[in-house]
Structure formats: structure tokens, C-alpha cells
Amino acid sequence: MADSLAELTAVEQLRLLNAGQTTSVALTTACLDRIAATDQRVGAFLRTTPERALAQAADIDRRRAAGDAVGALGGVPVAVKDVLCDEGQLTTCASKMLADFRPPYDATVVERLKQADAVLVGRTNMDEFAMGGSTENSAFQKTRNPWDLERSPGGSSGGAAACVAAGQTALSIGTDTGGSIRQPAALCGVVGLKPTYGRVSRYGLVAFASSLDQVGPLGRTVSDVALLYDAIAGHDPHDTTSAKAAAEPTLPQVNEPLKGLRVGVVPEHFAAGLSESVRQAVERAIDSYRQAGAQIVEVALPHARHAVATYYVIAPCEASSNLARYDGVHYGRRTDPAAMHARLAAERKSAAEANDATAARQIDTALVRLYRQSRSEALGPEVQRRIMLGAYALSAGYYDAYYLKALKVRRLIRQDFDAAFEQVDVIAGPVTASPAFKLGELIDDPLAMYLVDLYTVSANLAGLPAISLPCGLSPDGLPIGLHLMAPPLKESRLLRAARMFEASRDPLPLPRLD
Ligand code: GLN
């Protein structure tokens, strides 16, 4: 019984709660039990917060029983990626740098979840500072794909996708800078939505690349994703990039099929490099739109082939500037000062004894050494790589050649989408070129890992809403994702289009973990 409660969709959980057929305490207990039973193997959670979750659940049950108002998520457990500030609770970004960081305030998304009466059960694993596509860059643990424990769940929101896929919670929150909600959703066989840039507040989200970052929901169904999206979307005066337009609720319309839907297909998305299993599954999905009466229209995105290169200039540039604060003084773990001073003194002494003035001059000042050593010790290799790439691309003489040029290409990519969306309502294609790769397969080849983002980064560069939803299994039983993109602020259209496809097929079963 415990397991089956945890495995229900959020919409079903909510229905049982509202009908008085279960309680939030029972549901939360079921989720915590399921996590305890499966997370040894999956590793989705960095930590759970059972006492707080059960207290929250009991409070919601009390209010519901007393006939008081409860929020839209009324007692449903939700997992949150460890990158959003939660007052007084560890928020580590899976980095040693922030291993002890307890923020003094809530991110707006966390605050809205609390107001909506979501039960916050724990924090999910991720690539350090959300940089990566496999969750292997976490400083703390590996997360495994519930469909095949030898494989990566994708990343950077790998924990958020794996926990939903494993039936530990029905809902989770991820973030997406270049695909980090959609790619793990695709590889884990769940639904993940990256909203329009500015649609969900970034206040209290630890920044990676501020012009690209978005927070969004993951779930096993489109309706669940709509439910969670509705709870977190909307204007926030604390975020200057927040969209002003009201966020209309999407859940009430999500089951209404779109009449006369025009689905754009980009021929380049099906070029060499796409694996046969993904091609077939995505083509079948597009075919099912055709059968549902949609018109399939070829559209061109001529600058899309530059998207990965553009992203891997802009994102590291912004990262190098955002991560400057983690120097062990302003923020983050500081190196042991006594050991550092002792080493500096020894270096000075040996330079003096050797009477080597050049060597003496090259020794850091204490402050520079403090920064250097704190950053070297507490930031992982991928994060250091991004900082160096970004600092290089922003430095005098290279700024125009790299950063400025990337901004111009970004504009062209956005213009391609503007033109395409004059002809179509949504654009459909693959999320990733292949199903889940093996743990360890790409981690030593950064370029290969970056290329996994081929189909996802354009939506971030253009600021568009985009969704990944399951469209089949490969011959070896691995999930495949369908990618849909829509014009800015058209989340409702996007979710309805996604639901049309979802409704045309049987849902994926939960992967077997026993
Ligand atoms: N894989 C991409 C990167 O490493 C995307 C990460 C993200 O969306 N947070 O930058």
C-alpha cells in the first residue's frame, strides 16, 4: 500500500487527499519509505528532511480536516534540486564550496511551494553548480538511471529526474540553463518543462548563467507538470528579469486538444548523428500528430548549428562572473588559513635563502593565495574549466571575438525562431541524439558531453518554453524523449500539445528497481 501511494501521479494523490481517502502524512510516509527502499541504488537524493516534511504534512492534514483552506498542492510531496535557497536548510549545489551553506531566505519558488502546501521531502543531486549533463560532476555522490543502474540519469537535474522516474515522488523541481530539465527527463522517461525565460522567478536560485537559467517542473505526466508549473509561475518583483504578464493557469485546459495545430519539423534535427531508435520514436510521434489532424510543416532554423558553440561561450562567461563570489571570503568554504600561511612562509624563506628575487616576486600575496587555494580545493574540475573558459572569452582582446560574437549569433538564433513561429505553433524534434549513456562513458571527454546539448540549448538561447516527454523505449528498453518548443509565454499551448501526444499512447510503466 505504501508503495502504491507513492507511485500515484500528483493529480491522483491530490484527488485522494481532497476526497479524504488519504492524508498527507500517509502520502509523505509512503514517499519517504519508497526513498528509503530504493535510493541506496538510485542515489537521487542528497538528503531528505523527514521531520520537517512530516510536520508540514501533519499541519496540512489538520487544516484540511478543520475545513480551512489548503494550497493548490495540498499535501503532495515534492523534491527540490539542491540549487534553490531554502531558509535555514542546506543548499549545496552539489559543491564542496557550499557544503555547509544554509541560506538566510527562501527562493521565491521555494516560498511558493510552501504557500501552495507542497511537502518538501528532500533535496536532489545535480552536477556541481548545474554544470554538466550526467550528474557525475556532483561532489558528493553518483545518481543512477532507474531504467538501467549502469547508466547516467542525465543532468544537471539528474536527481530530480531519477526520483520521479523511480516513483519516489510524483513531482520535482529542476533547473535548465542549456537542457538540464529536459535532457534528464528524456533519459529517465519522465516529463520535464523548461518555462519561458522570466516566467518562473530566479530569485534565490544559485546563479549559473543568469541570462539562460530557468526553474521548472518534472513529473511523470503532462498534467502533473502543469499542476506544479501553475504553482511556481508568475511575476516576482524580486527578480528584475521576471515577466510581467500574468501566468494563466495551464492545468484547467491541458486536456483540450488544439484544433488546427501546426507542428514544425526541422530537417537538420534528423541529420547524421541521430541514433536510429531515437529517429524512429520521434518520427512516430510526429506521425501521431498527423493522425490527430495536425498539419506537419517543415521549418528552417539556419543558425541552429551554431547553438552549442554559442552556448558554450555565453554560459561560461556568465558562470565565470557569477562564480567570482565563491572565493572563501565573500562566500564559500575557506582553505585552512594556518596551513596556508605556513606554506607561504616556507616558500618565501626558501626563495630568500636561494637569493632568488624572481621566485620571491612570483609568490602570491596572502589574499591571492587564499582565493586561489580555496577555489582550487572546493571547486571541481568542470566548474574550474567553465570559469577559465569564461574568463578567457571575456578578457581584453578576446571579448569581441568570442563573447560579443556569441551574443550576435544568439540574436540570429532567436530571429530564426521568430520566423519559424510565424508558420507553426510548436516545433517538434528529439531531445537527445541517443538514449541514456553509461556512467563514465563521456565524463573524460568534455566536448562529447557538451555535444549532448545539441537539441536543447537553442530554447535557452532564444528564451523559449520547451518540454520533453516520453515517446517510447529503445530496443534495449531505454526511454526516448520528444522535444516540443513554443513561442515565449505559450506554456499553455505547449502543455496542451504535449498532452495531445501523451493521450494517444499508453504511459510508460515504472522501471523495475527490485
Ligand atoms: N549540459 C549543459 C551544461 O553543462 C546544461 C546545463 C544546465 O542546463 N544547467 O552547461
Coordinates of N, CA, C and O and ligand atoms in Angstrom, one line a residue, residues 81 126-127 129-134 137 155-157 175-184 208-209 212-214 311-312 315-316 382 386 449-450 452-453 456-457 460, ligand 1:
K81 N 15.7 20.3 -6.4 CA 17.1 20.3 -6.8 C 17.9 21.2 -5.8 O 17.4 22.3 -5.4
M126 N 22.7 16.7 -8.3 CA 22.9 17.5 -9.5 C 24.4 17.6 -9.9 O 25.2 17.3 -9.0
D127 N 24.7 18.0 -11.1 CA 26.0 18.4 -11.4 C 26.4 19.6 -10.6 O 25.5 20.5 -10.4
F129 N 27.0 23.0 -9.3 CA 26.5 24.3 -9.8 C 25.8 24.2 -11.1 O 25.7 25.1 -11.9
A130 N 25.2 23.0 -11.4 CA 24.4 22.7 -12.5 C 25.2 22.7 -13.8 O 24.6 22.8 -14.9
M131 N 26.5 22.5 -13.7 CA 27.3 22.5 -14.9 C 27.6 21.0 -15.3 O 28.4 20.3 -14.6
G132 N 26.9 20.5 -16.3 CA 27.2 19.2 -16.7 C 25.9 18.6 -17.3 O 24.8 19.2 -17.3
G133 N 26.0 17.4 -17.8 CA 24.9 16.7 -18.4 C 24.7 15.2 -18.0 O 24.1 14.4 -18.6
S134 N 25.3 14.9 -16.8 CA 25.3 13.5 -16.4 C 25.1 13.3 -14.9 O 25.0 12.2 -14.4
N137 N 29.2 15.2 -12.2 CA 30.0 16.3 -11.6 C 29.6 16.7 -10.2 O 30.1 17.6 -9.6
G155 N 21.7 15.1 -16.9 CA 22.0 16.1 -15.9 C 21.7 17.5 -16.5 O 21.4 17.6 -17.7
S156 N 21.8 18.5 -15.8 CA 22.3 18.5 -14.4 C 21.3 18.1 -13.4 O 21.6 17.8 -12.3
S157 N 20.0 18.2 -13.8 CA 18.9 17.8 -12.8 C 18.7 16.3 -12.7 O 17.6 15.8 -12.7
T175 N 16.3 22.7 -12.7 CA 16.6 24.0 -13.4 C 17.2 23.6 -14.7 O 17.8 22.5 -14.9
D176 N 17.1 24.6 -15.7 CA 17.5 24.3 -17.0 C 18.2 25.5 -17.6 O 17.6 26.6 -17.8
T177 N 19.5 25.4 -17.9 CA 20.3 26.5 -18.4 C 20.6 26.2 -19.9 O 20.7 27.1 -20.7
G178 N 20.8 24.9 -20.2 CA 21.0 24.5 -21.6 C 20.4 23.2 -21.9 O 20.7 22.5 -22.9
G179 N 19.5 22.7 -21.0 CA 18.8 21.5 -21.2 C 18.7 20.6 -19.9 O 18.2 19.5 -20.0
S180 N 19.1 21.2 -18.8 CA 19.2 20.4 -17.6 C 17.9 19.9 -17.0 O 17.9 19.1 -16.0
I181 N 16.7 20.3 -17.5 CA 15.5 19.7 -17.1 C 15.1 18.6 -18.1 O 14.8 17.5 -17.8
R182 N 15.2 19.1 -19.4 CA 14.7 18.3 -20.5 C 15.5 17.0 -20.8 O 15.0 16.0 -21.1
Q183 N 16.8 17.2 -20.8 CA 17.7 16.1 -21.1 C 17.6 14.9 -20.1 O 17.3 13.8 -20.4
P184 N 17.7 15.2 -18.8 CA 17.4 14.1 -17.8 C 16.0 13.6 -17.8 O 15.8 12.4 -17.6
F208 N 23.9 30.2 -12.3 CA 25.0 29.6 -13.2 C 25.2 30.6 -14.3 O 26.2 31.3 -14.4
A209 N 24.2 30.7 -15.2 CA 24.3 31.7 -16.3 C 23.0 32.4 -16.3 O 21.9 31.9 -16.8
L212 N 20.3 32.7 -19.0 CA 19.8 31.4 -19.6 C 19.0 30.5 -18.6 O 18.2 29.7 -18.9
D213 N 19.3 30.7 -17.3 CA 18.7 29.9 -16.2 C 17.2 30.0 -16.1 O 16.7 31.1 -16.2
Q214 N 16.6 28.9 -16.0 CA 15.1 28.8 -15.7 C 14.8 27.7 -14.7 O 15.5 26.6 -14.8
Y311 N 26.3 28.7 -27.1 CA 26.0 28.5 -25.6 C 27.3 28.3 -24.8 O 27.4 28.8 -23.7
Y312 N 28.3 27.5 -25.4 CA 29.5 27.3 -24.6 C 30.5 28.4 -24.6 O 31.6 28.3 -24.1
A315 N 27.5 30.8 -21.7 CA 27.2 30.2 -20.4 C 28.5 30.3 -19.5 O 28.5 30.7 -18.4
P316 N 29.7 29.9 -20.1 CA 30.9 30.0 -19.2 C 31.2 31.5 -18.9 O 31.7 31.7 -17.8
E382 N 35.1 20.5 -13.7 CA 34.3 21.0 -14.7 C 34.0 22.5 -14.4 O 34.0 23.4 -15.3
R386 N 34.9 25.8 -16.7 CA 34.0 26.8 -17.1 C 34.5 28.2 -16.7 O 34.4 29.1 -17.5
M449 N 30.5 15.5 -24.1 CA 29.4 15.8 -23.1 C 28.7 17.1 -23.5 O 27.5 17.2 -23.5
Y450 N 29.4 18.1 -24.0 CA 28.8 19.3 -24.5 C 27.9 19.1 -25.7 O 26.8 19.7 -25.8
V452 N 26.0 16.7 -26.3 CA 24.8 16.1 -25.9 C 23.7 17.2 -25.9 O 22.5 16.9 -26.1
D453 N 24.1 18.4 -25.7 CA 23.1 19.5 -25.6 C 22.6 20.1 -26.9 O 22.0 21.1 -27.0
T456 N 18.9 21.0 -27.2 CA 18.2 21.7 -26.1 C 18.6 23.1 -25.9 O 17.8 23.9 -25.5
V457 N 19.9 23.5 -26.3 CA 20.4 24.8 -25.9 C 19.7 25.9 -26.6 O 19.6 27.0 -26.1
N460 N 17.1 27.8 -24.7 CA 17.6 28.7 -23.7 C 18.1 29.9 -24.3 O 17.9 31.0 -23.8
Ligands
GLN1 N1 24.7 20.4 -20.0 C1 24.6 21.8 -20.1 C2 25.8 22.4 -19.4 O1 26.6 21.7 -18.9 C3 23.4 22.4 -19.5 C4 23.4 22.5 -18.0 C5 22.1 23.1 -17.5 O2 21.2 23.3 -18.2 N2 22.2 23.5 -16.2 O3 26.0 23.6 -19.3

